[in-house]
PDB file of C-alpha atoms in Angstrom:
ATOM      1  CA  UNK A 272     -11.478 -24.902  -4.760  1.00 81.00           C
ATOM      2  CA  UNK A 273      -8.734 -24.164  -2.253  1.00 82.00           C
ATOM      3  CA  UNK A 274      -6.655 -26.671  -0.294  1.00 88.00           C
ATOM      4  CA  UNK A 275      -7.137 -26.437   3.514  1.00 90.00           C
ATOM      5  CA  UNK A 276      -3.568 -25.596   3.067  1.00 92.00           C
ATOM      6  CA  UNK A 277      -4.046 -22.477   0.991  1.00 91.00           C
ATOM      7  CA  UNK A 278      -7.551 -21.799   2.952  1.00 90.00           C
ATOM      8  CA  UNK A 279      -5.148 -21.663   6.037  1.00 91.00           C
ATOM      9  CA  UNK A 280      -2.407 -19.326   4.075  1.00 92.00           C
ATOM     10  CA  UNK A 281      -5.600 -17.225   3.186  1.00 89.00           C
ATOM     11  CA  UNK A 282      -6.264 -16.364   6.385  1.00 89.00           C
ATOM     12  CA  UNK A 283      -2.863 -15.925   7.982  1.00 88.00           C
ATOM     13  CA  UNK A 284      -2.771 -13.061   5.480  1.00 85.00           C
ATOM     14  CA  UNK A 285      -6.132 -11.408   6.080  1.00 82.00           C
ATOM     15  CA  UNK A 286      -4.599  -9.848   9.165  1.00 77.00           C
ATOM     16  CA  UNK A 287      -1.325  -7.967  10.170  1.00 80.00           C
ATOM     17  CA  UNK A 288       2.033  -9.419   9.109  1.00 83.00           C
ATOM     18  CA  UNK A 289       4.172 -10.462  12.004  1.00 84.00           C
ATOM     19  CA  UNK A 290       7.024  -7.283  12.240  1.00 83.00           C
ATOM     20  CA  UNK A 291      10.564  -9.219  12.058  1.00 88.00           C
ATOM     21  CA  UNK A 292      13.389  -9.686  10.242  1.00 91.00           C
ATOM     22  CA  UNK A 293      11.666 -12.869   8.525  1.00 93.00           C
ATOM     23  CA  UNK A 294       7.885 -12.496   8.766  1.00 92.00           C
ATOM     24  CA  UNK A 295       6.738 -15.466   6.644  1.00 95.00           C
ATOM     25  CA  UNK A 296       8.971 -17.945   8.564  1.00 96.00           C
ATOM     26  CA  UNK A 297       6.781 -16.785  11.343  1.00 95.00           C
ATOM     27  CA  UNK A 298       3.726 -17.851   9.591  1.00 94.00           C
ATOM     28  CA  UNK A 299       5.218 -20.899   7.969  1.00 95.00           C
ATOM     29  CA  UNK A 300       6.168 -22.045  11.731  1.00 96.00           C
ATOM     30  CA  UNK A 301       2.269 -20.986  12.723  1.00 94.00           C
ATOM     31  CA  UNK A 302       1.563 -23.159   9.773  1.00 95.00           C
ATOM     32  CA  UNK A 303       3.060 -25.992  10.440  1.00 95.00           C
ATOM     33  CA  UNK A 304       4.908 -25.808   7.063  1.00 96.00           C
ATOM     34  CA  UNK A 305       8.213 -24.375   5.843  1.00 96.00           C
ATOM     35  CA  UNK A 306       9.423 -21.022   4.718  1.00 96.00           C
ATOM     36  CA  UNK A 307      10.298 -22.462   1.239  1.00 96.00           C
ATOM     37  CA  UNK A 308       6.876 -24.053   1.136  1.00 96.00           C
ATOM     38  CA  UNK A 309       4.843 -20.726   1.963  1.00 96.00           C
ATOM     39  CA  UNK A 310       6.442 -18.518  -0.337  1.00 95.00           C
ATOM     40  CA  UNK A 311       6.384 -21.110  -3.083  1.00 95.00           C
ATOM     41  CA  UNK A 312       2.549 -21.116  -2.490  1.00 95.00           C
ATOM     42  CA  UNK A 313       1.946 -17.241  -2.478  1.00 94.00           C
ATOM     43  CA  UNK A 314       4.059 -17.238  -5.817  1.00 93.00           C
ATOM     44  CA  UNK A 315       1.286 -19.626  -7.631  1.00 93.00           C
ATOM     45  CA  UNK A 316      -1.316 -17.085  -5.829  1.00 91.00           C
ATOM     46  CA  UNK A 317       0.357 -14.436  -7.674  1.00 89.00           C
ATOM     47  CA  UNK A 318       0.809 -16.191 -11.249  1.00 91.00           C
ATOM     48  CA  UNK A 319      -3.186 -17.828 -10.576  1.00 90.00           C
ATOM     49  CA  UNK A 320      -4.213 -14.231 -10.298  1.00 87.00           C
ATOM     50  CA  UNK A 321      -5.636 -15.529  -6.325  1.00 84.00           C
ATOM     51  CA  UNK A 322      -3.231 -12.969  -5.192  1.00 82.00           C
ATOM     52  CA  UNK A 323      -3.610  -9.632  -7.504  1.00 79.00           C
ATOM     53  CA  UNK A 324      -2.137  -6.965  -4.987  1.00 74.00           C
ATOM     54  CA  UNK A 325      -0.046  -7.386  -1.914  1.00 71.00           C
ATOM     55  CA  UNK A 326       0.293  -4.120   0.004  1.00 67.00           C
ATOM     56  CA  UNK A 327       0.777  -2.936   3.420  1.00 64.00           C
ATOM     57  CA  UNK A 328      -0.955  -0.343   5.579  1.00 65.00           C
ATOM     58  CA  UNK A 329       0.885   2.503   7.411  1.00 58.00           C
ATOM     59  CA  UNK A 330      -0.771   3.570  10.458  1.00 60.00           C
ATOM     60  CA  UNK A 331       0.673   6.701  10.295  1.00 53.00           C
ATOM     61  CA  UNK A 332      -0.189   8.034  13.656  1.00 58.00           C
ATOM     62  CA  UNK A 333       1.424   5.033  15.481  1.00 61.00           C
ATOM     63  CA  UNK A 334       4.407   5.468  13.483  1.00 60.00           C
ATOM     64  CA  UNK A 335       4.910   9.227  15.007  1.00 63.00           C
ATOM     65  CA  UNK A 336       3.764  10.953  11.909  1.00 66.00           C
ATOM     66  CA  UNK A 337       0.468  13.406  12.697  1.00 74.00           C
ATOM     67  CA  UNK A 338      -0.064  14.461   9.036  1.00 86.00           C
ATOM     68  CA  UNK A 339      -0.673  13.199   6.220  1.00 88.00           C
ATOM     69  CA  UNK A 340      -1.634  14.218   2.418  1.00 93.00           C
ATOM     70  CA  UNK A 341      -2.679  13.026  -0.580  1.00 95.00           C
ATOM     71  CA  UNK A 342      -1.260  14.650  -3.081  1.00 97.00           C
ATOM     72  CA  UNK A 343      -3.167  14.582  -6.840  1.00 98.00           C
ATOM     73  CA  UNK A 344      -0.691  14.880  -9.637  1.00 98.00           C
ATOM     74  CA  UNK A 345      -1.413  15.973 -13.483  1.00 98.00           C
ATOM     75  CA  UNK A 346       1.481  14.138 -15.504  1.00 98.00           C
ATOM     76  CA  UNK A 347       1.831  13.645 -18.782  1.00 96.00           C
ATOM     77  CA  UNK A 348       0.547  10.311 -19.613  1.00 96.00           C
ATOM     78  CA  UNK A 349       3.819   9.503 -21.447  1.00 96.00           C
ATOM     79  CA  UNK A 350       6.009  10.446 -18.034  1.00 97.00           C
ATOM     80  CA  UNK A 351       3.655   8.638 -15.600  1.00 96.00           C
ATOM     81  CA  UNK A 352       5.359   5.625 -15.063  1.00 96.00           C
ATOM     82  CA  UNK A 353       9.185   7.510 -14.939  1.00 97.00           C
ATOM     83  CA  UNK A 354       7.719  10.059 -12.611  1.00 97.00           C
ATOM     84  CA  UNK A 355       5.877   8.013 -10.533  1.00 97.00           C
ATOM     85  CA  UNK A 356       9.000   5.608  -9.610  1.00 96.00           C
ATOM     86  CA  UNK A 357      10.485   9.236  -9.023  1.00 97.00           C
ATOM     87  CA  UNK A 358       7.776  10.230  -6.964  1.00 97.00           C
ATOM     88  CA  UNK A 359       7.409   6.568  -4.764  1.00 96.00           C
ATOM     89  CA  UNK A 360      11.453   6.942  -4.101  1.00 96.00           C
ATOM     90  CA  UNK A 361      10.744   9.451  -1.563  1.00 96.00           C
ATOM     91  CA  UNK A 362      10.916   8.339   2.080  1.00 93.00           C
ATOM     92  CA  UNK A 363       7.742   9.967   3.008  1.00 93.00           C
ATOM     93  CA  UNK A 364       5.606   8.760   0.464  1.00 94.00           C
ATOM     94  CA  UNK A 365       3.983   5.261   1.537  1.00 88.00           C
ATOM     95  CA  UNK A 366       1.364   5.249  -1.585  1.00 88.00           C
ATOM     96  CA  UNK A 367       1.766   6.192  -5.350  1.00 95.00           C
ATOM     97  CA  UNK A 368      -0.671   5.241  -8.072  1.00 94.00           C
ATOM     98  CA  UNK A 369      -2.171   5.997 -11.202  1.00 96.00           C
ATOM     99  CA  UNK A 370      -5.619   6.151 -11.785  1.00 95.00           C
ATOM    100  CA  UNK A 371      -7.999   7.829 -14.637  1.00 96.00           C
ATOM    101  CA  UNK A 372      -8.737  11.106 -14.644  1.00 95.00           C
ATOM    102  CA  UNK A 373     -11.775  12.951 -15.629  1.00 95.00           C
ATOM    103  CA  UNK A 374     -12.687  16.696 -17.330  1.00 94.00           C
ATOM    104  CA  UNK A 375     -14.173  17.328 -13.729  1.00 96.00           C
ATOM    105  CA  UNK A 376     -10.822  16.083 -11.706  1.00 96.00           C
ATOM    106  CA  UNK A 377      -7.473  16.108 -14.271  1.00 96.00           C
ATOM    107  CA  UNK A 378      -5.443  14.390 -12.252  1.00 98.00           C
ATOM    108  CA  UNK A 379      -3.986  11.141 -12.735  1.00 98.00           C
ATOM    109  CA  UNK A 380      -1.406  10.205 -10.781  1.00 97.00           C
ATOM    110  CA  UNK A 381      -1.620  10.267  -6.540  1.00 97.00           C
ATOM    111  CA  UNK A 382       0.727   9.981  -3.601  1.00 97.00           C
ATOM    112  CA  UNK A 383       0.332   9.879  -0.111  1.00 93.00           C
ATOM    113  CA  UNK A 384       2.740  11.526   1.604  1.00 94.00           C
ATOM    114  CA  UNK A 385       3.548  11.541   5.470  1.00 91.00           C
ATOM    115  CA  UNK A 386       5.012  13.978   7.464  1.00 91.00           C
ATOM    116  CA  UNK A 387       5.279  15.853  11.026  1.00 89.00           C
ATOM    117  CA  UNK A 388       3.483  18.891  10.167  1.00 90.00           C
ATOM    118  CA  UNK A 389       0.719  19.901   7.477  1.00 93.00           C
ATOM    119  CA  UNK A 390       4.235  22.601   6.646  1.00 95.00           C
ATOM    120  CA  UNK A 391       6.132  19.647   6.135  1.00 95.00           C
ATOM    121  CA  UNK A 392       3.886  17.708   3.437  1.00 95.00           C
ATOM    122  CA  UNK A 393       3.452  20.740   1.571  1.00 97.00           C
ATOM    123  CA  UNK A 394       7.531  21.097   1.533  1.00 97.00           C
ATOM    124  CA  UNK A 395       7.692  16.949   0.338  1.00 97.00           C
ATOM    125  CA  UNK A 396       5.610  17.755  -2.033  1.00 98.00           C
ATOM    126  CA  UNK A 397       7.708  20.796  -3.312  1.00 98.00           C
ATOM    127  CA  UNK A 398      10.447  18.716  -3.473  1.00 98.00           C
ATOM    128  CA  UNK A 399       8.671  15.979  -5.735  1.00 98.00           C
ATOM    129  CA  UNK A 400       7.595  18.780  -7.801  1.00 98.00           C
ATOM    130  CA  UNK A 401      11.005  20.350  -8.315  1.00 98.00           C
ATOM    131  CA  UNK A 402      12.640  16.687  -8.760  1.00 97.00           C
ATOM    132  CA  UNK A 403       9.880  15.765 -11.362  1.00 98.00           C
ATOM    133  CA  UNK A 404       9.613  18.948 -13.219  1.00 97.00           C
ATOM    134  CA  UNK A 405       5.662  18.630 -12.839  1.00 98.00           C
ATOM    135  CA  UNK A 406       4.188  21.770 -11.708  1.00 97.00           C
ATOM    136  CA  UNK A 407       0.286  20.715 -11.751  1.00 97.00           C
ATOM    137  CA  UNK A 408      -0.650  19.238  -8.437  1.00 98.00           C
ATOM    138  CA  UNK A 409      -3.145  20.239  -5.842  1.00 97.00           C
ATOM    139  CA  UNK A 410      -2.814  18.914  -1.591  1.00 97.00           C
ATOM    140  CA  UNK A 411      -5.190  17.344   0.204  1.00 95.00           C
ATOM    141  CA  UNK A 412      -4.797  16.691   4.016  1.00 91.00           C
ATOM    142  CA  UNK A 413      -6.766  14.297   5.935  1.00 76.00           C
ATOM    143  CA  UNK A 414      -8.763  15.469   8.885  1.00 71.00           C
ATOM    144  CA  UNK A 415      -9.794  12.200  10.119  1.00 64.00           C
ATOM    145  CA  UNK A 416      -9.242   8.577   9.762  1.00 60.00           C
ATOM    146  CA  UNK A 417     -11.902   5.864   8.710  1.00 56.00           C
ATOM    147  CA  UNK A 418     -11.605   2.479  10.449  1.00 57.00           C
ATOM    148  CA  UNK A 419      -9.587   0.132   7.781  1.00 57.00           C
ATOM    149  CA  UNK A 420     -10.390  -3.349   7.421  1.00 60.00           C
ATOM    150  CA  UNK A 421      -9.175  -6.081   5.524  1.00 60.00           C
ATOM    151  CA  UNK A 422     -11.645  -8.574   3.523  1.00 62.00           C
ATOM    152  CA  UNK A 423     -11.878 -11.425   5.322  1.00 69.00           C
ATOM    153  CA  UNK A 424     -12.530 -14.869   3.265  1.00 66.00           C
ATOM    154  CA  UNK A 425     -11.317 -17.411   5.311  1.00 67.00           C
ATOM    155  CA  UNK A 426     -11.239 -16.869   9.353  1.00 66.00           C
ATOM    156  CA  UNK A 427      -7.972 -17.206  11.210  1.00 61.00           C
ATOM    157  CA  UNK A 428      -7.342 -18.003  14.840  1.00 56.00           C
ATOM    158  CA  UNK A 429      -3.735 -16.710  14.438  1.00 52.00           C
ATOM    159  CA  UNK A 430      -5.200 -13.444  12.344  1.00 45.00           C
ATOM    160  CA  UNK A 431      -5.219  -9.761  14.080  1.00 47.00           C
ATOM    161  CA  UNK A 432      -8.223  -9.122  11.578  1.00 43.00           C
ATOM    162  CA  UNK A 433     -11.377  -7.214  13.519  1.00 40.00           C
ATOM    163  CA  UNK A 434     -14.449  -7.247  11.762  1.00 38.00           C
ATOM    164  CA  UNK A 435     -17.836  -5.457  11.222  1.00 36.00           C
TER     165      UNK A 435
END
């Protein structure tokens, strides 16, 4: 079982992460504990296997951008790790993963990429194409978004987490 401690470290990263130079001094100071101490902490999350994935969320439209697509990729299974880092080095892509793909959907590597026109994705992903040498790829815009939320396990008064 958890710690109050780590329940309370939990929660403070259920939510949105303070935007500044040093975020988790923020939260240690909200904590009550220091900087050293709260990154020490998420480091055991991360070798415990508490902490599996640690990823941010761009709201794209409050960031200026008004499209956005996810682009499916068919790479050789022996490239996908090369061309992926390839493929996450671009500015405009916020998301790149690999997942399985099937005989209905070949496609096995994925980016999101963000731009200020539909025009402008398609010409990202041109580039990525040309710089990767991988030719098999199909775009897929978004037409609306879905209200993201965060699992909550431990509540927060300091959290910007809404539920339900």
């Amino acid at each position: 079982m958890p710690t109050e401690l780590q329940k309370q470290i939990i929660a403070e990263f259920q939510g949105d992460m303070p935007i500044a130079e040093r975020p988790y001094l923020i939260i240690a100071k909200r904590l009550g504990i220091t900087e050293e101490t709260l990154l020490e902490t998420l480091r055991e999350f991360c070798e415990e296997g508490i902490i599996r994935r640690f990823g941010a969320t761009l709201r794209h439209q409050k960031s200026g951008y008004t499209a956005n697509a996810m682009t499916a990729w068919m790479v050789d299974e022996d490239r996908v790790e090369f061309v992926g880092e390839q493929m996450a080095s671009f500015a405009q892509v916020s998301h790149c993963y690999r997942r399985n793909p099937t005989p209905e959907w070949p496609y096995n590597l994925y980016t999101m990429i963000h731009g200020m026109s539909e025009e402008s994705c398609r010409e990202t992903a041109g580039k990525i194409s040309e710089e990767t040498s991988v030719t098999s790829y199909t775009v897929l815009f978004s037409r609306r978004e879905l209200k993201k939320t965060s699992m909550v396990y431990f509540p927060s008064s300091h959290s910007d987490v809404t539920t339900g």
